[in-house]
Amino acid sequence: MKAVMTVVAMMALATPASAQLGGLGGAFKQVQARKRQLDELAISESEERRLGQDVSAKIRQRFGVVQDPAVHKYVTLVGTALAQGSDRPKLAWTFIVLDTDGVNAFASPGGFVHITRGALGLVKNEAELAGVLGHEIAHVVRKHTVNAIQKNKAVAA
């Protein structure tokens, strides 16, 4: 019996590692390839900021920006207080009041938050403004636009 065990042990040692591990080498290569694909889909924080700047510039060009510094200061103070309590307080948050009667607010990647003059006109108090800005901040914090871009890239790949 001891001789049989010795022969089995010697055969196991003589078998190539790939055969002993059941083809893990191929699985490892597949994992590496998948990781490369995911890395290509990743968007860095600086890329996110550049994307947000581009989107914000287009929105500002389309609607214009309110030219009242006091309005911008107020919106920025409320927005900054909220953003500092978010999961991404170190982003360079930018709050912009768009010069349109339309009632809307927009978030762009990288910390750009826009609210329209029309929406501000309907806001009754600071709490309502905080609700609108907080909603847009959440889009940036949760990277909703960035995730949508990554999904589109993954489908196209």
PDB file of C-alpha atoms in Angstrom:
ATOM      1  CA  MET A   1       0.000   0.000   0.000  1.00  0.00           C
ATOM      2  CA  LYS A   2       2.853   2.325   0.836  1.00  0.00           C
ATOM      3  CA  ALA A   3       4.381   1.689  -2.578  1.00  0.00           C
ATOM      4  CA  VAL A   4       1.084   2.572  -4.304  1.00  0.00           C
ATOM      5  CA  MET A   5       0.857   5.842  -2.388  1.00  0.00           C
ATOM      6  CA  THR A   6       4.422   6.685  -3.351  1.00  0.00           C
ATOM      7  CA  VAL A   7       3.688   6.018  -7.040  1.00  0.00           C
ATOM      8  CA  VAL A   8       0.511   8.182  -6.906  1.00  0.00           C
ATOM      9  CA  ALA A   9       2.431  11.003  -5.234  1.00  0.00           C
ATOM     10  CA  MET A  10       5.201  10.816  -7.849  1.00  0.00           C
ATOM     11  CA  MET A  11       2.649  10.865 -10.681  1.00  0.00           C
ATOM     12  CA  ALA A  12       0.968  13.913  -9.192  1.00  0.00           C
ATOM     13  CA  LEU A  13       4.275  15.717  -9.002  1.00  0.00           C
ATOM     14  CA  ALA A  14       5.130  14.740 -12.565  1.00  0.00           C
ATOM     15  CA  THR A  15       1.811  16.025 -13.963  1.00  0.00           C
ATOM     16  CA  PRO A  16       2.063  19.538 -15.432  1.00  0.00           C
ATOM     17  CA  ALA A  17       0.706  22.297 -13.209  1.00  0.00           C
ATOM     18  CA  SER A  18      -1.929  23.279 -15.775  1.00  0.00           C
ATOM     19  CA  ALA A  19      -3.378  19.773 -15.689  1.00  0.00           C
ATOM     20  CA  GLN A  20      -3.339  19.725 -11.873  1.00  0.00           C
ATOM     21  CA  LEU A  21      -5.115  23.078 -11.629  1.00  0.00           C
ATOM     22  CA  GLY A  22      -7.803  22.168 -14.121  1.00  0.00           C
ATOM     23  CA  GLY A  23      -7.079  24.857 -16.721  1.00  0.00           C
ATOM     24  CA  LEU A  24      -6.970  27.834 -14.385  1.00  0.00           C
ATOM     25  CA  GLY A  25      -4.433  29.451 -16.713  1.00  0.00           C
ATOM     26  CA  GLY A  26      -7.122  29.985 -19.360  1.00  0.00           C
ATOM     27  CA  ALA A  27      -9.552  31.348 -16.808  1.00  0.00           C
ATOM     28  CA  PHE A  28      -6.881  33.722 -15.516  1.00  0.00           C
ATOM     29  CA  LYS A  29      -6.298  35.022 -19.045  1.00  0.00           C
ATOM     30  CA  GLN A  30     -10.036  35.611 -19.461  1.00  0.00           C
ATOM     31  CA  VAL A  31     -10.127  37.551 -16.199  1.00  0.00           C
ATOM     32  CA  GLN A  32      -7.165  39.669 -17.303  1.00  0.00           C
ATOM     33  CA  ALA A  33      -8.843  40.424 -20.637  1.00  0.00           C
ATOM     34  CA  ARG A  34     -12.078  41.426 -18.884  1.00  0.00           C
ATOM     35  CA  LYS A  35     -10.126  43.691 -16.496  1.00  0.00           C
ATOM     36  CA  ARG A  36      -8.493  45.436 -19.470  1.00  0.00           C
ATOM     37  CA  GLN A  37     -11.944  46.008 -20.991  1.00  0.00           C
ATOM     38  CA  LEU A  38     -13.246  47.491 -17.741  1.00  0.00           C
ATOM     39  CA  ASP A  39     -10.162  49.697 -17.370  1.00  0.00           C
ATOM     40  CA  GLU A  40     -10.819  51.092 -20.849  1.00  0.00           C
ATOM     41  CA  LEU A  41     -14.363  51.984 -19.752  1.00  0.00           C
ATOM     42  CA  ALA A  42     -13.186  53.804 -16.623  1.00  0.00           C
ATOM     43  CA  ILE A  43     -13.496  57.585 -16.581  1.00  0.00           C
ATOM     44  CA  SER A  44     -11.072  59.395 -14.295  1.00  0.00           C
ATOM     45  CA  GLU A  45     -12.140  62.312 -12.125  1.00  0.00           C
ATOM     46  CA  SER A  46     -10.234  64.742 -14.378  1.00  0.00           C
ATOM     47  CA  GLU A  47     -11.971  63.291 -17.472  1.00  0.00           C
ATOM     48  CA  GLU A  48     -15.289  63.595 -15.664  1.00  0.00           C
ATOM     49  CA  ARG A  49     -14.544  67.261 -14.890  1.00  0.00           C
ATOM     50  CA  ARG A  50     -13.599  68.003 -18.526  1.00  0.00           C
ATOM     51  CA  LEU A  51     -16.787  66.329 -19.723  1.00  0.00           C
ATOM     52  CA  GLY A  52     -18.813  68.400 -17.261  1.00  0.00           C
ATOM     53  CA  GLN A  53     -17.097  71.608 -18.371  1.00  0.00           C
ATOM     54  CA  ASP A  54     -17.970  70.862 -21.996  1.00  0.00           C
ATOM     55  CA  VAL A  55     -21.605  70.090 -21.172  1.00  0.00           C
ATOM     56  CA  SER A  56     -21.898  73.163 -18.937  1.00  0.00           C
ATOM     57  CA  ALA A  57     -20.441  75.429 -21.625  1.00  0.00           C
ATOM     58  CA  LYS A  58     -23.055  74.200 -24.108  1.00  0.00           C
ATOM     59  CA  ILE A  59     -25.892  74.693 -21.628  1.00  0.00           C
ATOM     60  CA  ARG A  60     -24.667  78.203 -20.730  1.00  0.00           C
ATOM     61  CA  GLN A  61     -24.276  79.079 -24.401  1.00  0.00           C
ATOM     62  CA  ARG A  62     -27.826  77.966 -25.130  1.00  0.00           C
ATOM     63  CA  PHE A  63     -29.540  79.719 -22.213  1.00  0.00           C
ATOM     64  CA  GLY A  64     -27.147  82.428 -21.069  1.00  0.00           C
ATOM     65  CA  VAL A  65     -26.233  83.148 -17.457  1.00  0.00           C
ATOM     66  CA  VAL A  66     -28.000  85.493 -15.041  1.00  0.00           C
ATOM     67  CA  GLN A  67     -25.804  88.565 -14.518  1.00  0.00           C
ATOM     68  CA  ASP A  68     -26.745  89.203 -10.882  1.00  0.00           C
ATOM     69  CA  PRO A  69     -23.805  88.369  -8.572  1.00  0.00           C
ATOM     70  CA  ALA A  70     -26.058  88.295  -5.490  1.00  0.00           C
ATOM     71  CA  VAL A  71     -28.234  85.556  -7.024  1.00  0.00           C
ATOM     72  CA  HIS A  72     -25.180  83.467  -7.906  1.00  0.00           C
ATOM     73  CA  LYS A  73     -23.690  83.978  -4.457  1.00  0.00           C
ATOM     74  CA  TYR A  74     -26.880  82.790  -2.750  1.00  0.00           C
ATOM     75  CA  VAL A  75     -27.270  79.697  -4.944  1.00  0.00           C
ATOM     76  CA  THR A  76     -23.566  78.886  -4.554  1.00  0.00           C
ATOM     77  CA  LEU A  77     -23.726  79.209  -0.743  1.00  0.00           C
ATOM     78  CA  VAL A  78     -26.721  76.868  -0.477  1.00  0.00           C
ATOM     79  CA  GLY A  79     -25.288  74.430  -3.028  1.00  0.00           C
ATOM     80  CA  THR A  80     -21.819  74.381  -1.481  1.00  0.00           C
ATOM     81  CA  ALA A  81     -23.242  73.675   1.983  1.00  0.00           C
ATOM     82  CA  LEU A  82     -25.080  70.674   0.568  1.00  0.00           C
ATOM     83  CA  ALA A  83     -22.159  69.456  -1.545  1.00  0.00           C
ATOM     84  CA  GLN A  84     -19.805  69.530   1.440  1.00  0.00           C
ATOM     85  CA  GLY A  85     -22.098  67.033   3.166  1.00  0.00           C
ATOM     86  CA  SER A  86     -22.109  64.710   0.159  1.00  0.00           C
ATOM     87  CA  ASP A  87     -19.927  61.699  -0.568  1.00  0.00           C
ATOM     88  CA  ARG A  88     -17.827  63.856  -2.929  1.00  0.00           C
ATOM     89  CA  PRO A  89     -17.108  67.046  -0.983  1.00  0.00           C
ATOM     90  CA  LYS A  90     -13.721  67.613  -2.623  1.00  0.00           C
ATOM     91  CA  LEU A  91     -15.090  68.126  -6.125  1.00  0.00           C
ATOM     92  CA  ALA A  92     -14.719  71.668  -7.417  1.00  0.00           C
ATOM     93  CA  TRP A  93     -18.475  72.279  -7.260  1.00  0.00           C
ATOM     94  CA  THR A  94     -19.798  75.005  -9.562  1.00  0.00           C
ATOM     95  CA  PHE A  95     -23.328  76.403  -9.311  1.00  0.00           C
ATOM     96  CA  ILE A  96     -24.743  78.370 -12.240  1.00  0.00           C
ATOM     97  CA  VAL A  97     -28.024  80.254 -12.659  1.00  0.00           C
ATOM     98  CA  LEU A  98     -29.230  80.067 -16.249  1.00  0.00           C
ATOM     99  CA  ASP A  99     -31.024  83.049 -17.772  1.00  0.00           C
ATOM    100  CA  THR A 100     -34.266  81.470 -18.926  1.00  0.00           C
ATOM    101  CA  ASP A 101     -37.880  81.470 -17.763  1.00  0.00           C
ATOM    102  CA  GLY A 102     -37.989  77.705 -18.191  1.00  0.00           C
ATOM    103  CA  VAL A 103     -38.357  75.769 -14.960  1.00  0.00           C
ATOM    104  CA  ASN A 104     -35.541  73.260 -14.759  1.00  0.00           C
ATOM    105  CA  ALA A 105     -32.260  72.252 -13.190  1.00  0.00           C
ATOM    106  CA  PHE A 106     -29.384  70.281 -14.713  1.00  0.00           C
ATOM    107  CA  ALA A 107     -26.378  68.410 -13.383  1.00  0.00           C
ATOM    108  CA  SER A 108     -23.239  67.910 -15.422  1.00  0.00           C
ATOM    109  CA  PRO A 109     -20.478  65.472 -14.486  1.00  0.00           C
ATOM    110  CA  GLY A 110     -17.626  66.709 -12.359  1.00  0.00           C
ATOM    111  CA  GLY A 111     -19.625  68.991 -10.072  1.00  0.00           C
ATOM    112  CA  PHE A 112     -21.515  71.403 -12.342  1.00  0.00           C
ATOM    113  CA  VAL A 113     -25.037  72.216 -11.187  1.00  0.00           C
ATOM    114  CA  HIS A 114     -27.357  74.535 -13.132  1.00  0.00           C
ATOM    115  CA  ILE A 115     -30.702  75.982 -12.104  1.00  0.00           C
ATOM    116  CA  THR A 116     -32.852  78.256 -14.225  1.00  0.00           C
ATOM    117  CA  ARG A 117     -34.083  81.727 -13.327  1.00  0.00           C
ATOM    118  CA  GLY A 118     -37.611  80.341 -13.873  1.00  0.00           C
ATOM    119  CA  ALA A 119     -37.088  77.628 -11.275  1.00  0.00           C
ATOM    120  CA  LEU A 120     -35.664  80.141  -8.802  1.00  0.00           C
ATOM    121  CA  GLY A 121     -38.761  82.281  -9.303  1.00  0.00           C
ATOM    122  CA  LEU A 122     -40.959  79.420  -8.101  1.00  0.00           C
ATOM    123  CA  VAL A 123     -38.797  78.488  -5.120  1.00  0.00           C
ATOM    124  CA  LYS A 124     -40.561  79.740  -1.980  1.00  0.00           C
ATOM    125  CA  ASN A 125     -37.747  79.314   0.526  1.00  0.00           C
ATOM    126  CA  GLU A 126     -34.227  78.076   1.091  1.00  0.00           C
ATOM    127  CA  ALA A 127     -35.437  74.560   1.887  1.00  0.00           C
ATOM    128  CA  GLU A 128     -37.037  74.234  -1.559  1.00  0.00           C
ATOM    129  CA  LEU A 129     -33.882  75.532  -3.211  1.00  0.00           C
ATOM    130  CA  ALA A 130     -31.865  73.013  -1.180  1.00  0.00           C
ATOM    131  CA  GLY A 131     -34.192  70.240  -2.356  1.00  0.00           C
ATOM    132  CA  VAL A 132     -33.655  71.089  -6.022  1.00  0.00           C
ATOM    133  CA  LEU A 133     -29.886  71.552  -5.674  1.00  0.00           C
ATOM    134  CA  GLY A 134     -29.589  68.427  -3.524  1.00  0.00           C
ATOM    135  CA  HIS A 135     -31.310  66.390  -6.215  1.00  0.00           C
ATOM    136  CA  GLU A 136     -28.853  67.625  -8.847  1.00  0.00           C
ATOM    137  CA  ILE A 137     -25.879  67.114  -6.512  1.00  0.00           C
ATOM    138  CA  ALA A 138     -27.009  63.509  -6.042  1.00  0.00           C
ATOM    139  CA  HIS A 139     -26.833  62.966  -9.818  1.00  0.00           C
ATOM    140  CA  VAL A 140     -23.181  64.069  -9.783  1.00  0.00           C
ATOM    141  CA  VAL A 141     -22.297  62.155  -6.601  1.00  0.00           C
ATOM    142  CA  ARG A 142     -23.852  58.937  -7.920  1.00  0.00           C
ATOM    143  CA  LYS A 143     -22.197  59.525 -11.325  1.00  0.00           C
ATOM    144  CA  HIS A 144     -25.421  58.937 -13.233  1.00  0.00           C
ATOM    145  CA  THR A 145     -24.148  60.519 -16.457  1.00  0.00           C
ATOM    146  CA  VAL A 146     -20.731  58.878 -16.160  1.00  0.00           C
ATOM    147  CA  ASN A 147     -22.335  55.470 -15.598  1.00  0.00           C
ATOM    148  CA  ALA A 148     -24.597  55.947 -18.627  1.00  0.00           C
ATOM    149  CA  ILE A 149     -21.551  56.777 -20.770  1.00  0.00           C
ATOM    150  CA  GLN A 150     -19.746  53.683 -19.492  1.00  0.00           C
ATOM    151  CA  LYS A 151     -22.761  51.486 -20.273  1.00  0.00           C
ATOM    152  CA  ASN A 152     -22.907  52.904 -23.806  1.00  0.00           C
ATOM    153  CA  LYS A 153     -19.190  52.217 -24.267  1.00  0.00           C
ATOM    154  CA  ALA A 154     -19.646  48.655 -22.983  1.00  0.00           C
ATOM    155  CA  VAL A 155     -22.501  47.989 -25.406  1.00  0.00           C
ATOM    156  CA  ALA A 156     -20.490  49.416 -28.303  1.00  0.00           C
ATOM    157  CA  ALA A 157     -17.403  47.316 -27.424  1.00  0.00           C
TER     158      ALA A 157
END
